[in-house]
PDB file of C-alpha atoms in Angstrom:
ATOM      1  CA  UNK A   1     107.234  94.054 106.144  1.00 84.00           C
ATOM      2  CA  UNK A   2     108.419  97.252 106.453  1.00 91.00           C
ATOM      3  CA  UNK A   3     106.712 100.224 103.593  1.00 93.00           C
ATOM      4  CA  UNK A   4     109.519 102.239 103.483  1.00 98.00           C
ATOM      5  CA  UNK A   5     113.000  99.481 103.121  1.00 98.00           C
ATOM      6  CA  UNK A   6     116.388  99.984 105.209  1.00 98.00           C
ATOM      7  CA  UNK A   7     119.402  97.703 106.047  1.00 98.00           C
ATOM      8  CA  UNK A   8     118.782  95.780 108.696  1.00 97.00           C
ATOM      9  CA  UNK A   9     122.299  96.653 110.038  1.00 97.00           C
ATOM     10  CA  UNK A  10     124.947  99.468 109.582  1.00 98.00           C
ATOM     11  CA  UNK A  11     128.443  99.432 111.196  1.00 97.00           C
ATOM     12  CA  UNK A  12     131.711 101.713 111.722  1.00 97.00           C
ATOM     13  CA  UNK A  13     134.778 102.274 113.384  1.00 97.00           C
ATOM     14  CA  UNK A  14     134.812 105.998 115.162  1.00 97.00           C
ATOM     15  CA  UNK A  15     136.006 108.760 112.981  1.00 97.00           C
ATOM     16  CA  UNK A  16     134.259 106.831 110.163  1.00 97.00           C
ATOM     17  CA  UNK A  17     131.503 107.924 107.611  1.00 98.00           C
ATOM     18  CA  UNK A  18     128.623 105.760 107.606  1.00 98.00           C
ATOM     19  CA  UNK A  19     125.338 106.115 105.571  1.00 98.00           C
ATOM     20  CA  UNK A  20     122.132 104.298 106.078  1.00 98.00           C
ATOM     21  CA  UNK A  21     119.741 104.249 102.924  1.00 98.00           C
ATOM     22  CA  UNK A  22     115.521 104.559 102.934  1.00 98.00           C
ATOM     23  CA  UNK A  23     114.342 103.362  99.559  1.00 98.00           C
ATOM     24  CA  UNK A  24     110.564 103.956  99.293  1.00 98.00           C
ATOM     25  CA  UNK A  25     107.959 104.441  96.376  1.00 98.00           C
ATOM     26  CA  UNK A  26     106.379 107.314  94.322  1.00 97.00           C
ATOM     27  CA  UNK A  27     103.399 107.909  96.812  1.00 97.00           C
ATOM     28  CA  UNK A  28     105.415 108.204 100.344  1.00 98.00           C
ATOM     29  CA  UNK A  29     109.436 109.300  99.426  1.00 98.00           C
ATOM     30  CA  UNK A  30     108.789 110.036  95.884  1.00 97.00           C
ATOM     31  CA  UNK A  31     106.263 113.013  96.911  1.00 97.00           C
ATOM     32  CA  UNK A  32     106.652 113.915 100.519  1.00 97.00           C
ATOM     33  CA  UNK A  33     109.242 114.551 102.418  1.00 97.00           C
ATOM     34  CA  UNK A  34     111.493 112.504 104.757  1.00 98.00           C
ATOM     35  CA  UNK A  35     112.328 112.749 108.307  1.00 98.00           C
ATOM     36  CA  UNK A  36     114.743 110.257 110.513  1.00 98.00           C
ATOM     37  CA  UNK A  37     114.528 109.176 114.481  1.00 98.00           C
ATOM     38  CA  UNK A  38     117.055 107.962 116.144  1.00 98.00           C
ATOM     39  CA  UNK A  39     116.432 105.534 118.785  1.00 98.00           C
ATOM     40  CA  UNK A  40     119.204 105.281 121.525  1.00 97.00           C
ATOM     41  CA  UNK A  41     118.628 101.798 123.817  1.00 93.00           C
ATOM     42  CA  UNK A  42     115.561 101.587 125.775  1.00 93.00           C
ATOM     43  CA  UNK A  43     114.069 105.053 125.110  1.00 97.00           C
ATOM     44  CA  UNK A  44     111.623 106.694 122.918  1.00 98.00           C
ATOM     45  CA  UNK A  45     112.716 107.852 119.118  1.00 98.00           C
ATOM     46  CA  UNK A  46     114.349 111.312 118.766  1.00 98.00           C
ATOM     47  CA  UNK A  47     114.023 113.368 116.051  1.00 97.00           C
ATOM     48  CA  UNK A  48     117.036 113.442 114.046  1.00 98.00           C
ATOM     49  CA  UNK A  49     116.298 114.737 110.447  1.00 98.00           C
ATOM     50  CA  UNK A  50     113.493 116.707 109.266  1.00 97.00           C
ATOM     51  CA  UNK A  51     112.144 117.799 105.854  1.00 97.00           C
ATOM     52  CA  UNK A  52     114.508 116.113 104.214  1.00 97.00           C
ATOM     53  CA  UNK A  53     117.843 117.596 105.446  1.00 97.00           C
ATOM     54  CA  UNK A  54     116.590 120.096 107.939  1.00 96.00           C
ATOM     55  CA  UNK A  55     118.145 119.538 111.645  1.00 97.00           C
ATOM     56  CA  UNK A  56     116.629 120.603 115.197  1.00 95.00           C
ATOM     57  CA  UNK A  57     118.412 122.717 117.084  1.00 94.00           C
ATOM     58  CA  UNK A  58     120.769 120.656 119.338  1.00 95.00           C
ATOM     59  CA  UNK A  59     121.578 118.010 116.763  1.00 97.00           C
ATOM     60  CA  UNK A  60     125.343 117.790 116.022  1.00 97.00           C
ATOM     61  CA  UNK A  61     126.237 118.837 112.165  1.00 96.00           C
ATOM     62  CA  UNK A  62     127.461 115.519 111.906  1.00 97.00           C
ATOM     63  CA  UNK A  63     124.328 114.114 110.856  1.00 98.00           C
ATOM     64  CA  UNK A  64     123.072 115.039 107.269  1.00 98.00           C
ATOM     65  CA  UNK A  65     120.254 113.906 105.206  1.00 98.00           C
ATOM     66  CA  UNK A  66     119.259 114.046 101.432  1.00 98.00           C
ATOM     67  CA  UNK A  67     116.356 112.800  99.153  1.00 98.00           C
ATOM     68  CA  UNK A  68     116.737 111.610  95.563  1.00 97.00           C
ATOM     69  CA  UNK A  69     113.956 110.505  93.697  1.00 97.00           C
ATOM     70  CA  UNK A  70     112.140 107.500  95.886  1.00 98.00           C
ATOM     71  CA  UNK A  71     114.812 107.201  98.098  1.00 98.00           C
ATOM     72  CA  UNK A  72     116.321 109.133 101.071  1.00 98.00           C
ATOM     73  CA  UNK A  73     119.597 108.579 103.066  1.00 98.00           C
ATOM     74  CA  UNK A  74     120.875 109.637 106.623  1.00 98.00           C
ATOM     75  CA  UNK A  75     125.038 110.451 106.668  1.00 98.00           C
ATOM     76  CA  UNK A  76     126.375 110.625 109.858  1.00 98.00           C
ATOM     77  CA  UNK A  77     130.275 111.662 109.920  1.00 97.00           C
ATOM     78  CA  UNK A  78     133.121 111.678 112.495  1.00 97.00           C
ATOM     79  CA  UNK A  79     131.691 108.399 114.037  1.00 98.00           C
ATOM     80  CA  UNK A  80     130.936 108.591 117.711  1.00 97.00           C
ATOM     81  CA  UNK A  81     130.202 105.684 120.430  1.00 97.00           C
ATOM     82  CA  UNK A  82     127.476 107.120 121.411  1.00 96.00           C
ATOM     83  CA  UNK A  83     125.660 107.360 117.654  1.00 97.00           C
ATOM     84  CA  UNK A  84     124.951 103.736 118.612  1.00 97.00           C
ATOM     85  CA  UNK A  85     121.694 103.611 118.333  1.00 98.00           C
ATOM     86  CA  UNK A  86     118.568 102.086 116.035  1.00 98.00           C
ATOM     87  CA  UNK A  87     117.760 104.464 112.975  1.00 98.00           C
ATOM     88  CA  UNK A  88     114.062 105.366 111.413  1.00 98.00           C
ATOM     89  CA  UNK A  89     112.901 106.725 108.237  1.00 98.00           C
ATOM     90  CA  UNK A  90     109.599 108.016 108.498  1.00 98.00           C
ATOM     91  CA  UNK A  91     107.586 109.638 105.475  1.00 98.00           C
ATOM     92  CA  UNK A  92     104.016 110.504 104.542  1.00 96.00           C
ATOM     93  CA  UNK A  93     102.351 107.899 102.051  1.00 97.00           C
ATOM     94  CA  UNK A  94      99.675 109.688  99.667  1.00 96.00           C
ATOM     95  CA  UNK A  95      98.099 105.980  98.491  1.00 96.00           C
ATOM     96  CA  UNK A  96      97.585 104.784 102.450  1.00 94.00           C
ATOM     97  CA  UNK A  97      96.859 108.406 103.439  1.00 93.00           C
ATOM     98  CA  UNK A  98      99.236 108.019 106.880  1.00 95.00           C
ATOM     99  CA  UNK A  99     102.716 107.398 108.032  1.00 97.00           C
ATOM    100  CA  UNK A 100     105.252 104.742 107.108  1.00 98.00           C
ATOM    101  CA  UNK A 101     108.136 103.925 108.945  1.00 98.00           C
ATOM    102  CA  UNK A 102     111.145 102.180 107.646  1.00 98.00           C
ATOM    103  CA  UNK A 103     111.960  98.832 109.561  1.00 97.00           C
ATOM    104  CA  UNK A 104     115.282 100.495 111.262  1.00 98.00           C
ATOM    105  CA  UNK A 105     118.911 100.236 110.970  1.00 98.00           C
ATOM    106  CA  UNK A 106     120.816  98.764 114.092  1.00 98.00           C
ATOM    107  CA  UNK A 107     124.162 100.837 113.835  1.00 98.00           C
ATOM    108  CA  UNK A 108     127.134  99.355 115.549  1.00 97.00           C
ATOM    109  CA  UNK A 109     130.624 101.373 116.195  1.00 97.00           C
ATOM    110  CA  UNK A 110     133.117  99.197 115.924  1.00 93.00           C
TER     111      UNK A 110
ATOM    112  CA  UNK B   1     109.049 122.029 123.851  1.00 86.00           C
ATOM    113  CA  UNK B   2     106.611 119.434 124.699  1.00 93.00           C
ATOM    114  CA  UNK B   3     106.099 117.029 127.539  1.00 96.00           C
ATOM    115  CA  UNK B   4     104.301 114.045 126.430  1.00 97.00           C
ATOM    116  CA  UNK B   5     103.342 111.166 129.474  1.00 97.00           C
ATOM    117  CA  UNK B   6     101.193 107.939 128.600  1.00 97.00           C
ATOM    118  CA  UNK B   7      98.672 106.822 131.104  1.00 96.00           C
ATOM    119  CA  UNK B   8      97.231 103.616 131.208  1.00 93.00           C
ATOM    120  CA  UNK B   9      96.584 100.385 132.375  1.00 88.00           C
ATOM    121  CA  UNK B  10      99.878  97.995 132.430  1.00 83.00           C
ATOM    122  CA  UNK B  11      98.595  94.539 131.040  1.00 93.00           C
ATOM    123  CA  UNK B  12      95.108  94.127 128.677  1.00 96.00           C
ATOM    124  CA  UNK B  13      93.571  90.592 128.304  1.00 96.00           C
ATOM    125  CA  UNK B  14      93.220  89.470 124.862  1.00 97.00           C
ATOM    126  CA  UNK B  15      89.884  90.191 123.466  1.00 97.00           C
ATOM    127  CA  UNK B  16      89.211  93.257 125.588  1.00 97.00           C
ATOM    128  CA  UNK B  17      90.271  96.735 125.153  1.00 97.00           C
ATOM    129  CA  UNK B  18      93.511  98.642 124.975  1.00 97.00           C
ATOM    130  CA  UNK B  19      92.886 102.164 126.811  1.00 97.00           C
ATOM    131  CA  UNK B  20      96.013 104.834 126.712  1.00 98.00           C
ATOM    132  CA  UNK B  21      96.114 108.918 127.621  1.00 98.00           C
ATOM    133  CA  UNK B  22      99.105 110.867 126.789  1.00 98.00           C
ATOM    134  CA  UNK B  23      98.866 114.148 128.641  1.00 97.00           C
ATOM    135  CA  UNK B  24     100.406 117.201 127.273  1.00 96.00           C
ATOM    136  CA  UNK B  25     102.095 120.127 129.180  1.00 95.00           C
ATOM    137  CA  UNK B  26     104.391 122.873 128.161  1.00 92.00           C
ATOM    138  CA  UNK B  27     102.199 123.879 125.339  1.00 90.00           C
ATOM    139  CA  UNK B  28      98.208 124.073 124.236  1.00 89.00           C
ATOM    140  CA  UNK B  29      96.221 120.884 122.833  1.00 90.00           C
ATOM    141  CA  UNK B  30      95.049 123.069 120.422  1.00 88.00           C
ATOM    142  CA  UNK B  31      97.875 123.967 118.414  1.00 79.00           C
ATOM    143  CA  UNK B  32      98.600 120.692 117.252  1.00 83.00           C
ATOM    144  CA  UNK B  33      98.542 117.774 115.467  1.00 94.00           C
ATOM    145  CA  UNK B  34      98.749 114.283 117.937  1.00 97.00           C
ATOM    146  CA  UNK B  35      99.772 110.742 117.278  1.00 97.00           C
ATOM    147  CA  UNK B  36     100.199 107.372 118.799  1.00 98.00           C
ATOM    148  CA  UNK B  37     102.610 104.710 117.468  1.00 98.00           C
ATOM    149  CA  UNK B  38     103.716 101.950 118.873  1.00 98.00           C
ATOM    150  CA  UNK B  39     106.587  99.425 118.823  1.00 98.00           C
ATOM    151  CA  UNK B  40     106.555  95.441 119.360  1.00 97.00           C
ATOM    152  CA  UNK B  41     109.573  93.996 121.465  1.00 96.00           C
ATOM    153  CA  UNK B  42     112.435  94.152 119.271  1.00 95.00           C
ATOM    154  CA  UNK B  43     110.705  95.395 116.679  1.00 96.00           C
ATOM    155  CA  UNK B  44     110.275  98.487 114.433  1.00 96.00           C
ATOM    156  CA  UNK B  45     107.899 101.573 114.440  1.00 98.00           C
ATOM    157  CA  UNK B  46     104.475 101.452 112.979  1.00 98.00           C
ATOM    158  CA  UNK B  47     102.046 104.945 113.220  1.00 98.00           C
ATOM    159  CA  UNK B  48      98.703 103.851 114.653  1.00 98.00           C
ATOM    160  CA  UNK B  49      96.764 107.651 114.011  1.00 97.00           C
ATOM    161  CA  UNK B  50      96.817 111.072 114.342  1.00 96.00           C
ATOM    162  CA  UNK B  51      94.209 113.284 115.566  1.00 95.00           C
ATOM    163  CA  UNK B  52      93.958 117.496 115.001  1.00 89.00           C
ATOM    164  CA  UNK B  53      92.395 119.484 118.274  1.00 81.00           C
ATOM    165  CA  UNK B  54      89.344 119.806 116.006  1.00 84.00           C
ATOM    166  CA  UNK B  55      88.917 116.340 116.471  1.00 85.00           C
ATOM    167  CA  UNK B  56      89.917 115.174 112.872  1.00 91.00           C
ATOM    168  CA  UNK B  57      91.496 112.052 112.404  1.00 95.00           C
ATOM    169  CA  UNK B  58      93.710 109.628 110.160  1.00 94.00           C
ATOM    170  CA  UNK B  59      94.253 105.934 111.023  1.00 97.00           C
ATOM    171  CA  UNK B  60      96.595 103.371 110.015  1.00 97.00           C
ATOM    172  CA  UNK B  61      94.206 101.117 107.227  1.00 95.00           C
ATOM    173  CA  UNK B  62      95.570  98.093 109.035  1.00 95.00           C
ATOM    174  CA  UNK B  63      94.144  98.902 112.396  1.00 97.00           C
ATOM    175  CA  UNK B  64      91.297 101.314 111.317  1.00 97.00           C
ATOM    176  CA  UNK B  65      88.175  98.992 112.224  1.00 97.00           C
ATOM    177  CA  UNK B  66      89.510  98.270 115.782  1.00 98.00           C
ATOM    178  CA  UNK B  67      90.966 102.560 116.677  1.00 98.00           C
ATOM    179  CA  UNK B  68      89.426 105.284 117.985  1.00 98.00           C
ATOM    180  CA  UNK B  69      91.408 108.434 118.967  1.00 97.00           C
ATOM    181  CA  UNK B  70      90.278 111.684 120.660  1.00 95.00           C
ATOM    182  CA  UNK B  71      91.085 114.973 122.384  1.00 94.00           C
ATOM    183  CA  UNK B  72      89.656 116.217 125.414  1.00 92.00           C
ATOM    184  CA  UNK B  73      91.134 119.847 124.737  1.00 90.00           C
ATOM    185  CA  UNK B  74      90.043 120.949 128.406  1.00 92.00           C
ATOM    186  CA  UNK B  75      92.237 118.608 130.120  1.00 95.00           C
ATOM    187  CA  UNK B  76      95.083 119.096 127.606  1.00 94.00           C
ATOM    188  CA  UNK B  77      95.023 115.251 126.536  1.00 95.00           C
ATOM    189  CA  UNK B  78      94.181 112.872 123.907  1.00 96.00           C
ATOM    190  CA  UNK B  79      93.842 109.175 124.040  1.00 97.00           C
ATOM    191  CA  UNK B  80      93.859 105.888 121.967  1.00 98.00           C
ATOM    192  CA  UNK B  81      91.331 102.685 122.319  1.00 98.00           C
ATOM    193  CA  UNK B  82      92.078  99.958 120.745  1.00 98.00           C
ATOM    194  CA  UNK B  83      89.461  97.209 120.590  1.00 98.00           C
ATOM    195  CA  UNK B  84      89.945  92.814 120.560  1.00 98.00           C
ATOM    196  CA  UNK B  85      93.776  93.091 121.059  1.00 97.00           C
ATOM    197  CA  UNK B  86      95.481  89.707 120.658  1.00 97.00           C
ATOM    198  CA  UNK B  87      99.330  89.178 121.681  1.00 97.00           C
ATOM    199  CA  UNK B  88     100.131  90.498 118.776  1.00 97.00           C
ATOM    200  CA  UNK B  89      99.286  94.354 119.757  1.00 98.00           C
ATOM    201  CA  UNK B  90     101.533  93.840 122.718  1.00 97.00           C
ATOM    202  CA  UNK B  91     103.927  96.751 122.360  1.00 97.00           C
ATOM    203  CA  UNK B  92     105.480  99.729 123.597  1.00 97.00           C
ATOM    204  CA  UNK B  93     103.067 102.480 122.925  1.00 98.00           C
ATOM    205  CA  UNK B  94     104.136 106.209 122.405  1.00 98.00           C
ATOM    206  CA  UNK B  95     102.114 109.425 121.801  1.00 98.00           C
ATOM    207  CA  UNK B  96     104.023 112.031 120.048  1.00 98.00           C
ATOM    208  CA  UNK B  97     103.105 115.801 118.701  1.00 96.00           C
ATOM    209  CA  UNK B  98     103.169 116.746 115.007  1.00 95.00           C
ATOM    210  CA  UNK B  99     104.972 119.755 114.398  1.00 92.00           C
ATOM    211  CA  UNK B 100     104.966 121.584 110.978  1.00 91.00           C
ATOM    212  CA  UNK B 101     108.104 123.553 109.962  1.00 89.00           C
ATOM    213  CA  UNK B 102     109.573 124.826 106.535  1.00 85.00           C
ATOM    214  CA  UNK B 103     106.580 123.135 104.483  1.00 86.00           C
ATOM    215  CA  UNK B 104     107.291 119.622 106.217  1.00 90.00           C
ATOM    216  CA  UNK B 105     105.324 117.434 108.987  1.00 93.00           C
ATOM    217  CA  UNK B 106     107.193 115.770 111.614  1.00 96.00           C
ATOM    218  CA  UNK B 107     106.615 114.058 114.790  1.00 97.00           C
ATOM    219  CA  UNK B 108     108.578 116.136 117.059  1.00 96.00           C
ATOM    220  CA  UNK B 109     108.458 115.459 121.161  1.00 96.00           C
ATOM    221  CA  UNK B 110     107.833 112.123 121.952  1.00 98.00           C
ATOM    222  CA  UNK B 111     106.935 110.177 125.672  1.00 98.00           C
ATOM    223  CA  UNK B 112     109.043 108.098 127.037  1.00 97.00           C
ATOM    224  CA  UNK B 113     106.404 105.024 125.994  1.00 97.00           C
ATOM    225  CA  UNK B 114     104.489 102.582 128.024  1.00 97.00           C
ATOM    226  CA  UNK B 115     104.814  99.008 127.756  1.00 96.00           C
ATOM    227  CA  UNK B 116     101.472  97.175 127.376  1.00 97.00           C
ATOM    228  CA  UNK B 117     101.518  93.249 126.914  1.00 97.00           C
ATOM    229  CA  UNK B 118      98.415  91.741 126.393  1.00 97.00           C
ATOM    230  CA  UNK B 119      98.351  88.285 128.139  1.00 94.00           C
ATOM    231  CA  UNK B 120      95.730  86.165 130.077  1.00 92.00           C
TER     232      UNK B 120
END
């Protein structure tokens, strides 16, 4: 079991807004900051979302991020085929002194 | 930004020991933070440790008494041991580089992961 809690599964048509929520705990999302991978079939995570909201260069707008209190969600707008992909929350826990990883969200576009 | 590669043998008997390298080019060892996680088939992401070119580290408490991680800064790597695997450590290991940016850690570049069952 997972530290850091997502759905299991996420779904859209294209066009649509989706969100995919990250619920954590004081000592990871409720004091550190949150960063989201996304994981495209059969190769290594990406980096998607950092410090929160931040974005690398080369990520599309389309993806957002925000934090409130313990928990953290990942917005990703004018749904694409190709955003079909498996989605990570990742955040620093303060009580385990590492990283925690949310158990993933399998998005589907309908 | 980063190239990451994992090195390693492809299959580990249970009981013995799990030996990975992830080389680095494109950048120094010593400017960064490195970490290994890993990923069971069909399964989700779980951080195994992270190691600083000083030769600091942090491990995951659940796999603490069986990890060691280290640098060898001269050949621009840093590898992972992990000792009396079981079936259950079969998994797709990555290596990944810890960037810090706007007051926030992150693992940034990533290799493309090597799959390691462990199986008699």
């Amino acid at each position: 079991q997972s530290v850091l809690t997502q759905p299991p599964s996420a779904s859209g048509t294209p066009g649509q807004r989706v969100t995919i929520s990250c619920s954590g705990s004081s000592s990871n999302i409720g004091s550190n900051t949150v960063n989201w991978y996304q994981q495209l079939p059969g190769t290594a995570p990406k980096l998607l979302i950092y410090n929160n909201n931040q974005r690398p260069s080369g990520v599309p707008d389309r993806f957002s991020g925000s934090k409130s209190g313990t928990s953290a969600s990942l917005a990703i707008s004018g749904l694409q085929s190709e955003d079909e992909a498996d989605y990570y929350c990742a955040a620093w826990d303060d009580s385990l002194n590492g990283w925690v990883f949310g158990g993933g969200t399998k998005l589907t576009v309908l | 930004q980063l190239q990451l590669q994992e090195s390693g043998p492809r299959l580990v008997k249970p009981s013995e020991t799990l030996s990975l390298t992830c080389t680095v080019s494109g950048g120094s060892i010593s400017s960064y933070y490195w970490g290994w996680i890993r990923q069971p088939p069909g399964k989700g992401l779980e951080w195994i440790g992270s190691i600083y070119y000083s030769g600091s580290t942090y491990y995951n408490p659940s796999l603490k008494s069986r990890v060691t991680i280290s640098i060898d800064t001269s050949k621009n790597q840093f590898s992972l041991k992990l000792t009396s695997v079981t079936a259950a450590d079969t998994a797709v290991y990555y290596c990944a580089s810890l960037a810090f940016s706007s007051g926030a850690w992150y693992f940034d570049d990533w290799g493309q992961g090597t799959l390691v069952p462990v199986s008699s």
